[in-house]
Short mmCIF file of C-alpha atoms and ligand atoms in Angstrom, two decimals:
data_model
loop_
_atom_site.label_atom_id
_atom_site.label_comp_id
_atom_site.label_asym_id
_atom_site.label_seq_id
_atom_site.Cartn_x
_atom_site.Cartn_y
_atom_site.Cartn_z
CA MET A 1 -18.66 -20.94 -1.80
CA ASN A 2 -19.42 -19.02 -4.89
CA GLU A 3 -16.83 -16.30 -4.47
CA ASN A 4 -15.56 -17.07 -7.94
CA LYS A 5 -18.93 -16.13 -9.44
CA TYR A 6 -17.93 -12.48 -9.58
CA THR A 7 -18.58 -10.81 -12.86
CA GLN A 8 -15.99 -8.39 -14.08
CA ASP A 9 -16.13 -8.20 -17.84
CA ARG A 10 -12.44 -7.89 -18.45
CA GLN A 11 -11.61 -10.65 -16.08
CA THR A 12 -14.17 -13.06 -17.42
CA ASP A 13 -12.72 -12.47 -20.88
CA ARG A 14 -9.31 -13.40 -19.69
CA GLN A 15 -10.59 -16.23 -17.60
CA THR A 16 -12.41 -18.18 -20.23
CA ASP A 17 -9.39 -19.95 -21.66
CA ARG A 18 -8.13 -20.84 -18.23
CA GLN A 19 -11.46 -22.00 -16.89
CA THR A 20 -11.86 -24.61 -19.56
CA ASP A 21 -8.98 -26.59 -18.13
CA ARG A 22 -9.85 -25.77 -14.54
CA GLN A 23 -11.92 -28.21 -12.58
CA THR A 24 -14.80 -26.20 -11.19
CA ASP A 25 -14.50 -27.41 -7.62
CA ARG A 26 -10.85 -26.44 -7.31
CA ARG A 27 -10.13 -22.93 -6.24
CA LEU A 28 -7.43 -20.77 -7.70
CA ILE A 29 -5.01 -18.81 -5.56
CA SER A 30 -3.01 -16.05 -7.23
CA ILE A 31 0.41 -15.14 -5.96
CA LEU A 32 0.87 -11.47 -6.70
CA VAL A 33 4.41 -10.15 -6.77
CA PRO A 34 5.24 -6.53 -7.62
CA CYS A 35 8.82 -6.41 -8.91
CA TYR A 36 11.19 -3.55 -9.51
CA ASN A 37 14.76 -4.46 -10.41
CA GLU A 38 14.58 -7.88 -8.85
CA GLU A 39 16.74 -9.90 -11.27
CA ALA A 40 19.01 -10.98 -8.43
CA VAL A 41 16.28 -12.72 -6.51
CA LEU A 42 13.33 -13.47 -8.80
CA ARG A 43 14.38 -17.00 -9.83
CA GLN A 44 15.10 -17.85 -6.23
CA PHE A 45 11.68 -16.50 -5.25
CA TYR A 46 9.98 -18.58 -7.90
CA ALA A 47 11.87 -21.73 -6.96
CA ARG A 48 11.18 -21.46 -3.25
CA THR A 49 7.53 -20.52 -3.65
CA SER A 50 6.88 -23.29 -6.21
CA GLU A 51 8.29 -25.76 -3.77
CA VAL A 52 5.90 -24.57 -1.09
CA ILE A 53 2.83 -24.69 -3.33
CA GLN A 54 3.75 -28.17 -4.53
CA GLY A 55 2.92 -29.25 -1.00
CA ILE A 56 -0.62 -27.82 -1.32
CA PRO A 57 -2.31 -30.13 -3.85
CA ASP A 58 -5.89 -29.08 -3.09
CA TYR A 59 -5.65 -25.75 -4.87
CA ASP A 60 -4.61 -24.39 -8.22
CA PHE A 61 -2.06 -21.62 -8.19
CA GLU A 62 -0.98 -18.88 -10.54
CA PHE A 63 1.87 -16.44 -10.28
CA VAL A 64 1.15 -12.87 -11.32
CA PHE A 65 4.36 -10.86 -11.57
CA VAL A 66 4.05 -7.14 -12.13
CA ASN A 67 7.09 -5.63 -13.77
CA ASP A 68 7.12 -2.12 -12.39
CA GLY A 69 9.40 -0.56 -15.01
CA SER A 70 12.52 -2.48 -14.03
CA ARG A 71 15.74 -1.41 -15.69
CA ASP A 72 17.48 -4.74 -15.31
CA GLY A 73 16.73 -8.25 -16.55
CA THR A 74 13.61 -8.72 -14.43
CA LEU A 75 11.23 -8.77 -17.40
CA ALA A 76 13.39 -11.30 -19.26
CA ILE A 77 13.25 -13.59 -16.23
CA MET A 78 9.46 -13.24 -16.09
CA ARG A 79 9.21 -14.20 -19.77
CA GLU A 80 11.49 -17.13 -19.21
CA LEU A 81 9.43 -18.33 -16.23
CA ARG A 82 6.24 -18.00 -18.24
CA ALA A 83 7.74 -20.02 -21.08
CA GLN A 84 8.51 -22.90 -18.76
CA ASP A 85 5.46 -22.70 -16.49
CA ALA A 86 1.92 -21.96 -17.73
CA ARG A 87 0.87 -20.87 -14.26
CA VAL A 88 3.03 -17.78 -14.58
CA SER A 89 1.58 -14.52 -15.93
CA TYR A 90 3.14 -11.12 -15.98
CA VAL A 91 1.88 -7.58 -16.34
CA ASN A 92 4.49 -5.29 -17.80
CA LEU A 93 3.85 -1.66 -16.82
CA SER A 94 4.97 1.14 -19.11
CA ARG A 95 7.28 2.67 -16.49
CA ASN A 96 8.01 2.58 -12.77
CA PHE A 97 4.80 3.52 -10.97
CA GLY A 98 5.80 2.49 -7.45
CA LYS A 99 4.82 -0.53 -5.43
CA GLU A 100 1.39 0.74 -4.40
CA ILE A 101 0.29 1.16 -8.00
CA ALA A 102 2.01 -2.05 -9.11
CA MET A 103 -0.12 -3.87 -6.55
CA ILE A 104 -3.43 -2.52 -7.85
CA ALA A 105 -2.34 -3.35 -11.40
CA GLY A 106 -1.72 -6.92 -10.29
CA ILE A 107 -5.03 -7.03 -8.41
CA ASP A 108 -6.83 -5.88 -11.57
CA TYR A 109 -5.24 -8.65 -13.59
CA LEU A 110 -5.14 -11.63 -11.28
CA GLN A 111 -7.82 -14.24 -11.64
CA GLY A 112 -7.81 -16.14 -8.37
CA ASP A 113 -10.51 -16.74 -5.82
CA ALA A 114 -7.97 -15.38 -3.39
CA ALA A 115 -4.60 -13.71 -3.71
CA VAL A 116 -1.41 -13.82 -1.71
CA ILE A 117 0.51 -10.56 -2.03
CA MET A 118 4.25 -11.00 -1.57
CA ASP A 119 7.50 -9.12 -2.02
CA ALA A 120 9.91 -10.60 -4.50
CA ASP A 121 12.85 -10.41 -2.12
CA LEU A 122 11.77 -13.39 0.04
CA GLN A 123 11.40 -11.17 3.08
CA ASP A 124 7.92 -12.64 3.22
CA PRO A 125 8.44 -16.38 3.71
CA PRO A 126 6.27 -18.41 1.29
CA GLU A 127 6.20 -21.17 3.91
CA LEU A 128 3.42 -19.18 5.58
CA ILE A 129 1.01 -19.73 2.67
CA PRO A 130 -0.42 -23.07 3.93
CA GLU A 131 -1.26 -21.50 7.28
CA MET A 132 -2.91 -18.56 5.55
CA ILE A 133 -5.00 -20.91 3.44
CA SER A 134 -6.11 -22.82 6.52
CA TRP A 135 -7.44 -19.60 8.06
CA TRP A 136 -9.12 -18.72 4.78
CA GLU A 137 -10.81 -22.12 4.95
CA LYS A 138 -12.05 -21.24 8.43
CA GLY A 139 -13.90 -18.29 6.98
CA TYR A 140 -11.54 -15.34 7.40
CA ASP A 141 -11.47 -12.85 4.53
CA ASP A 142 -8.13 -11.18 5.03
CA ILE A 143 -5.27 -13.07 6.64
CA CYS A 144 -2.40 -10.71 7.27
CA ALA A 145 1.08 -11.63 8.33
CA LYS A 146 2.28 -9.60 11.27
CA ARG A 147 6.02 -9.20 11.75
CA ARG A 148 7.24 -10.63 15.02
CA SER A 149 10.78 -9.51 14.33
CA ARG A 150 12.42 -7.52 11.57
CA ALA A 151 15.71 -9.08 10.60
CA GLY A 152 18.09 -6.91 8.63
CA GLU A 153 16.44 -3.61 9.48
CA THR A 154 18.14 -0.84 11.37
CA PHE A 155 17.08 0.26 14.83
CA PHE A 156 16.04 3.62 13.44
CA LYS A 157 13.79 2.04 10.78
CA LYS A 158 12.07 -0.09 13.42
CA TRP A 159 11.65 2.86 15.76
CA SER A 160 10.36 5.23 13.08
CA SER A 161 7.85 2.70 11.78
CA HIS A 162 6.58 2.02 15.31
CA THR A 163 6.16 5.73 16.05
CA PHE A 164 4.44 6.35 12.73
CA TYR A 165 1.85 3.63 13.35
CA ARG A 166 1.13 5.06 16.79
CA ILE A 167 0.61 8.57 15.45
CA LEU A 168 -1.55 7.35 12.57
CA GLN A 169 -3.64 5.28 14.95
CA HIS A 170 -4.28 8.28 17.16
CA LEU A 171 -5.33 10.39 14.21
CA THR A 172 -7.73 8.02 12.47
CA ASN A 173 -10.81 6.09 13.50
CA ILE A 174 -9.97 3.11 11.32
CA PRO A 175 -7.93 0.48 13.15
CA ILE A 176 -4.62 0.46 11.29
CA GLN A 177 -2.72 -2.72 12.04
CA PRO A 178 0.81 -2.11 13.30
CA ASP A 179 3.69 -4.20 11.93
CA VAL A 180 1.49 -5.63 9.21
CA GLY A 181 2.89 -5.18 5.74
CA ASP A 182 1.34 -5.96 2.41
CA PHE A 183 2.05 -9.68 2.84
CA ARG A 184 -1.39 -11.25 3.17
CA LEU A 185 -3.99 -13.58 1.70
CA ILE A 186 -7.21 -11.86 0.75
CA ASN A 187 -10.31 -13.38 -0.74
CA ARG A 188 -12.15 -12.29 -3.86
CA GLN A 189 -14.64 -10.18 -1.94
CA CYS A 190 -11.83 -8.05 -0.45
CA LEU A 191 -9.96 -7.93 -3.77
CA ASN A 192 -13.03 -6.52 -5.47
CA ALA A 193 -13.48 -4.05 -2.64
CA ILE A 194 -9.89 -2.85 -3.12
CA ARG A 195 -10.51 -2.56 -6.86
CA LEU A 196 -13.32 -0.10 -6.22
CA MET A 197 -10.85 2.38 -4.78
CA ARG A 198 -9.20 4.10 -7.71
CA GLU A 199 -7.40 6.90 -5.91
CA SER A 200 -4.04 7.61 -7.46
CA GLN A 201 -2.14 8.39 -4.29
CA ARG A 202 -2.54 5.05 -2.65
CA TYR A 203 -1.70 3.86 0.79
CA THR A 204 -2.65 0.24 0.29
CA LYS A 205 -2.03 -0.86 3.85
CA GLY A 206 -4.59 1.71 5.01
CA LEU A 207 -7.03 0.63 2.30
CA PHE A 208 -6.84 -2.95 3.55
CA SER A 209 -7.81 -1.69 7.00
CA TRP A 210 -10.48 0.59 5.61
CA ILE A 211 -12.40 -2.16 3.81
CA GLY A 212 -12.96 -4.07 7.03
CA PHE A 213 -14.19 -7.70 6.72
CA ASN A 214 -12.97 -10.55 8.89
CA LYS A 215 -9.29 -10.09 9.58
CA LYS A 216 -6.90 -12.57 11.07
CA GLU A 217 -3.34 -11.75 12.01
CA ILE A 218 -0.72 -14.45 12.01
CA LEU A 219 2.80 -13.90 13.32
CA PHE A 220 5.99 -14.43 11.35
CA ASP A 221 9.65 -13.52 11.47
CA CYS A 222 10.50 -11.10 8.74
CA GLU A 223 13.65 -12.29 7.01
CA ALA A 224 16.44 -10.18 5.61
CA ARG A 225 16.32 -9.51 1.87
CA ALA A 226 17.60 -12.65 0.07
CA ALA A 227 19.51 -10.67 -2.58
CA GLY A 228 19.44 -7.37 -4.39
CA GLN A 229 18.91 -3.89 -3.00
CA THR A 230 15.98 -2.42 -1.12
CA LYS A 231 14.14 0.21 -3.17
CA TRP A 232 13.18 2.16 -0.12
CA ASN A 233 15.01 5.05 1.37
CA TYR A 234 14.03 7.41 4.14
CA TRP A 235 12.77 9.99 1.69
CA LYS A 236 10.31 7.46 0.24
CA LEU A 237 9.34 6.31 3.72
CA ILE A 238 8.64 9.88 4.87
CA ASN A 239 6.55 10.42 1.76
CA LEU A 240 4.60 7.24 2.38
CA ALA A 241 4.04 8.34 5.98
CA ILE A 242 2.62 11.70 4.85
CA GLU A 243 0.55 9.81 2.28
CA GLY A 244 -0.73 7.52 5.01
CA ILE A 245 -1.82 10.38 7.21
CA THR A 246 -3.25 12.72 4.57
CA SER A 247 -5.18 9.98 2.81
CA PHE A 248 -6.88 8.79 5.95
CA THR A 249 -7.60 11.74 8.14
CA ILE A 250 -8.14 15.46 8.08
CA ALA A 251 -7.01 15.66 11.71
CA PRO A 252 -4.02 17.92 10.85
CA LEU A 253 -6.41 20.43 9.25
CA ARG A 254 -8.58 20.33 12.32
CA ALA A 255 -5.56 20.72 14.57
CA ALA A 256 -4.61 23.79 12.52
CA SER A 257 -8.03 25.32 13.15
CA PHE A 258 -7.85 24.59 16.87
CA ILE A 259 -4.36 25.98 17.29
CA GLY A 260 -5.33 28.99 15.16
CA CYS A 261 -8.32 29.70 17.46
CA LEU A 262 -6.18 29.26 20.54
CA LEU A 263 -3.48 31.65 19.29
CA ALA A 264 -6.11 34.20 18.21
CA SER A 265 -7.74 34.12 21.66
CA ILE A 266 -4.40 34.54 23.40
CA SER A 267 -3.55 37.45 21.07
CA ILE A 268 -6.86 39.20 21.84
CA LEU A 269 -6.29 38.85 25.59
CA TYR A 270 -2.75 40.15 25.18
CA MET A 271 -4.00 43.06 23.05
CA VAL A 272 -6.54 44.05 25.71
CA TYR A 273 -3.79 43.88 28.33
CA ILE A 274 -1.35 46.01 26.27
CA VAL A 275 -3.94 48.66 25.45
CA THR A 276 -5.10 48.95 29.05
CA TYR A 277 -1.50 49.03 30.29
CA THR A 278 -0.59 51.82 27.84
CA LEU A 279 -3.66 53.87 28.74
CA ILE A 280 -2.86 53.69 32.43
CA TYR A 281 0.96 53.86 32.51
CA GLY A 282 1.73 55.51 29.15
CA GLY A 283 3.86 54.20 26.23
CA ASP A 284 6.60 51.76 26.88
CA VAL A 285 9.37 51.56 24.26
CA PRO A 286 11.13 48.38 25.42
CA GLY A 287 9.43 45.11 24.48
CA TYR A 288 11.05 44.69 21.09
CA PRO A 289 12.40 41.17 21.84
CA SER A 290 9.02 39.85 22.98
CA LEU A 291 7.35 41.49 19.98
CA ILE A 292 9.73 40.02 17.42
CA SER A 293 9.57 36.56 18.97
CA ILE A 294 5.77 36.58 18.88
CA ILE A 295 5.76 37.75 15.25
CA LEU A 296 8.22 35.04 14.30
CA PHE A 297 6.27 32.40 16.17
CA ILE A 298 2.95 33.33 14.57
CA GLY A 299 4.62 33.55 11.15
CA GLY A 300 6.08 30.08 11.58
CA VAL A 301 2.76 28.59 12.65
CA GLN A 302 1.04 30.17 9.66
CA LEU A 303 3.56 28.75 7.23
CA LEU A 304 3.25 25.31 8.78
CA PHE A 305 -0.52 25.37 8.45
CA LEU A 306 -0.35 26.67 4.91
CA GLY A 307 1.87 23.69 4.19
CA ILE A 308 -0.68 21.32 5.69
CA ILE A 309 -3.49 22.87 3.67
CA GLY A 310 -1.28 22.65 0.58
CA GLU A 311 -0.73 18.96 1.23
CA TYR A 312 -4.47 18.30 1.06
CA LEU A 313 -4.98 20.67 -1.84
CA GLY A 314 -2.28 18.76 -3.69
CA ARG A 315 -4.20 15.55 -3.18
CA VAL A 316 -7.36 17.14 -4.56
CA PHE A 317 -5.34 18.37 -7.54
CA ASN A 318 -3.89 14.93 -8.24
CA GLU A 319 -7.15 13.08 -7.92
CA SER A 320 -9.10 15.61 -9.96
CA LYS A 321 -7.07 14.80 -13.07
CA PHE A 322 -8.71 11.36 -13.28
CA ARG A 323 -5.75 9.78 -14.96
CA PRO A 324 -5.56 6.03 -15.22
CA LEU A 325 -3.60 4.61 -12.31
CA TYR A 326 -1.12 2.82 -14.55
CA LEU A 327 -0.44 1.97 -18.15
CA VAL A 328 0.28 -1.54 -19.29
CA LYS A 329 2.78 -2.16 -22.07
CA ASP A 330 2.01 -5.83 -22.37
CA TYR A 331 0.23 -8.60 -20.54
CA ASN A 332 1.91 -11.97 -21.06
CA GLY A 333 3.48 -10.58 -24.21
CA LYS A 334 0.14 -9.34 -25.60
CA VAL A 335 0.61 -5.65 -26.35
CA MET A 336 -2.11 -3.48 -24.85
CA ILE A 337 -2.95 -1.01 -27.61
CA ASP A 338 -6.16 0.08 -25.95
CA GLN A 339 -5.71 0.36 -22.19
CA LYS A 340 -9.39 -0.02 -21.30
CA GLU A 341 -8.63 0.88 -17.75
CA GLU A 342 -11.92 0.86 -15.94
CA ARG A 343 -12.89 3.72 -13.70
CA GLN A 344 -15.51 2.86 -11.15
N1 UDP B 401 8.71 -2.52 -5.63
C1 UDP B 401 7.98 -2.15 -6.76
N2 UDP B 401 8.09 -0.86 -7.25
C2 UDP B 401 8.90 0.07 -6.64
C3 UDP B 401 9.60 -0.32 -5.49
C4 UDP B 401 9.49 -1.60 -5.00
O1 UDP B 401 7.24 -2.96 -7.33
O2 UDP B 401 8.96 1.19 -7.13
C5 UDP B 401 8.60 -3.91 -5.11
C6 UDP B 401 9.93 -4.62 -4.96
O3 UDP B 401 10.34 -5.23 -6.16
C7 UDP B 401 9.61 -5.65 -3.89
C8 UDP B 401 8.59 -4.93 -3.03
O4 UDP B 401 8.05 -3.87 -3.82
O5 UDP B 401 9.03 -6.82 -4.41
C9 UDP B 401 9.19 -4.38 -1.75
O6 UDP B 401 10.32 -3.57 -2.05
P1 UDP B 401 11.61 -3.56 -1.16
O7 UDP B 401 12.00 -4.93 -0.77
O8 UDP B 401 12.62 -2.77 -1.90
O9 UDP B 401 11.10 -2.75 0.11
P2 UDP B 401 11.38 -3.09 1.65
O10 UDP B 401 11.06 -4.54 1.85
O11 UDP B 401 12.82 -2.78 1.88
O12 UDP B 401 10.44 -2.19 2.39
MG1 MG B 402 12.00 -5.96 0.95
#
């Protein structure tokens, strides 16, 4: 396989020093971990994952930690891990950009022939990595871990996520995989495909589905967070859900047009009826309640649809600024004076 023959200027620059001590026939797997305030669990993550990869001698591994503007000792732990293990790299972002952006930052910087994307909180068991690699060996491009159970999550979170996937699936033509998170092994071809998509409001899970390629789902039991606090709350989840829908389909806009046409047709019929009725039987003062309820209903529908249009307009506004997706303060301690963020 010559997947590692990709040519990305920045990456080849960074790769040269590593490649000299890499045997050419061994392939490198990057473990990408976006981290935001994970001091409580990061060492534990590193220890458990290192143990797993020790049992896989046929590959080289690197850890790529992305510090997503943590306010605690996360960065210090990354530095410490790098000092004791040369396989560790870290990308230190200039502030908190959110997990979706932290992931693309990591994907831009990692050097592997494939990458395993994992959460720092050990909810994604590293013990699954050997199985993922075996499917990669069999020729799959994107091996995603599908949650069989979700330990430590509330009934409402499970229910809302299930409903959201069903709605999204109905609205889009792309098969979005339910219960599949970001935990997956993807090969270099898919990584480069993801790197082509520079939209700033990212819904990475959808992007993974969008790129296609050979997908394989493997089942696992999602564990409860090993330590520390979840960064998600319902507000963020609702936002991600809206993100998911508006970045993948214009179905709500179309629905607005359909419902608008339907209401307009009904109104015209009703108008014809009222006019005829008045001409034949004369004016009819009562009817205020029905009138006010119709006005309120139409007003409400209009506001809702304006909101939907605004949602899409907002996306256009955000994307049209062409800002870099993220800013890097330092990469492995090397300060990035010139960001050189590529736009493709
Ligand atoms: N994360 C991040 N930036 C953020 C929020 C979260 O990089 O702004 C990381 C976090 O450190 C963790 C992963 O994304 O590695 C998943 O976050 P979390 O466990 O809080 O989410 P949950 O598993 O509860 O959905
Ligand atoms: Mg988690």
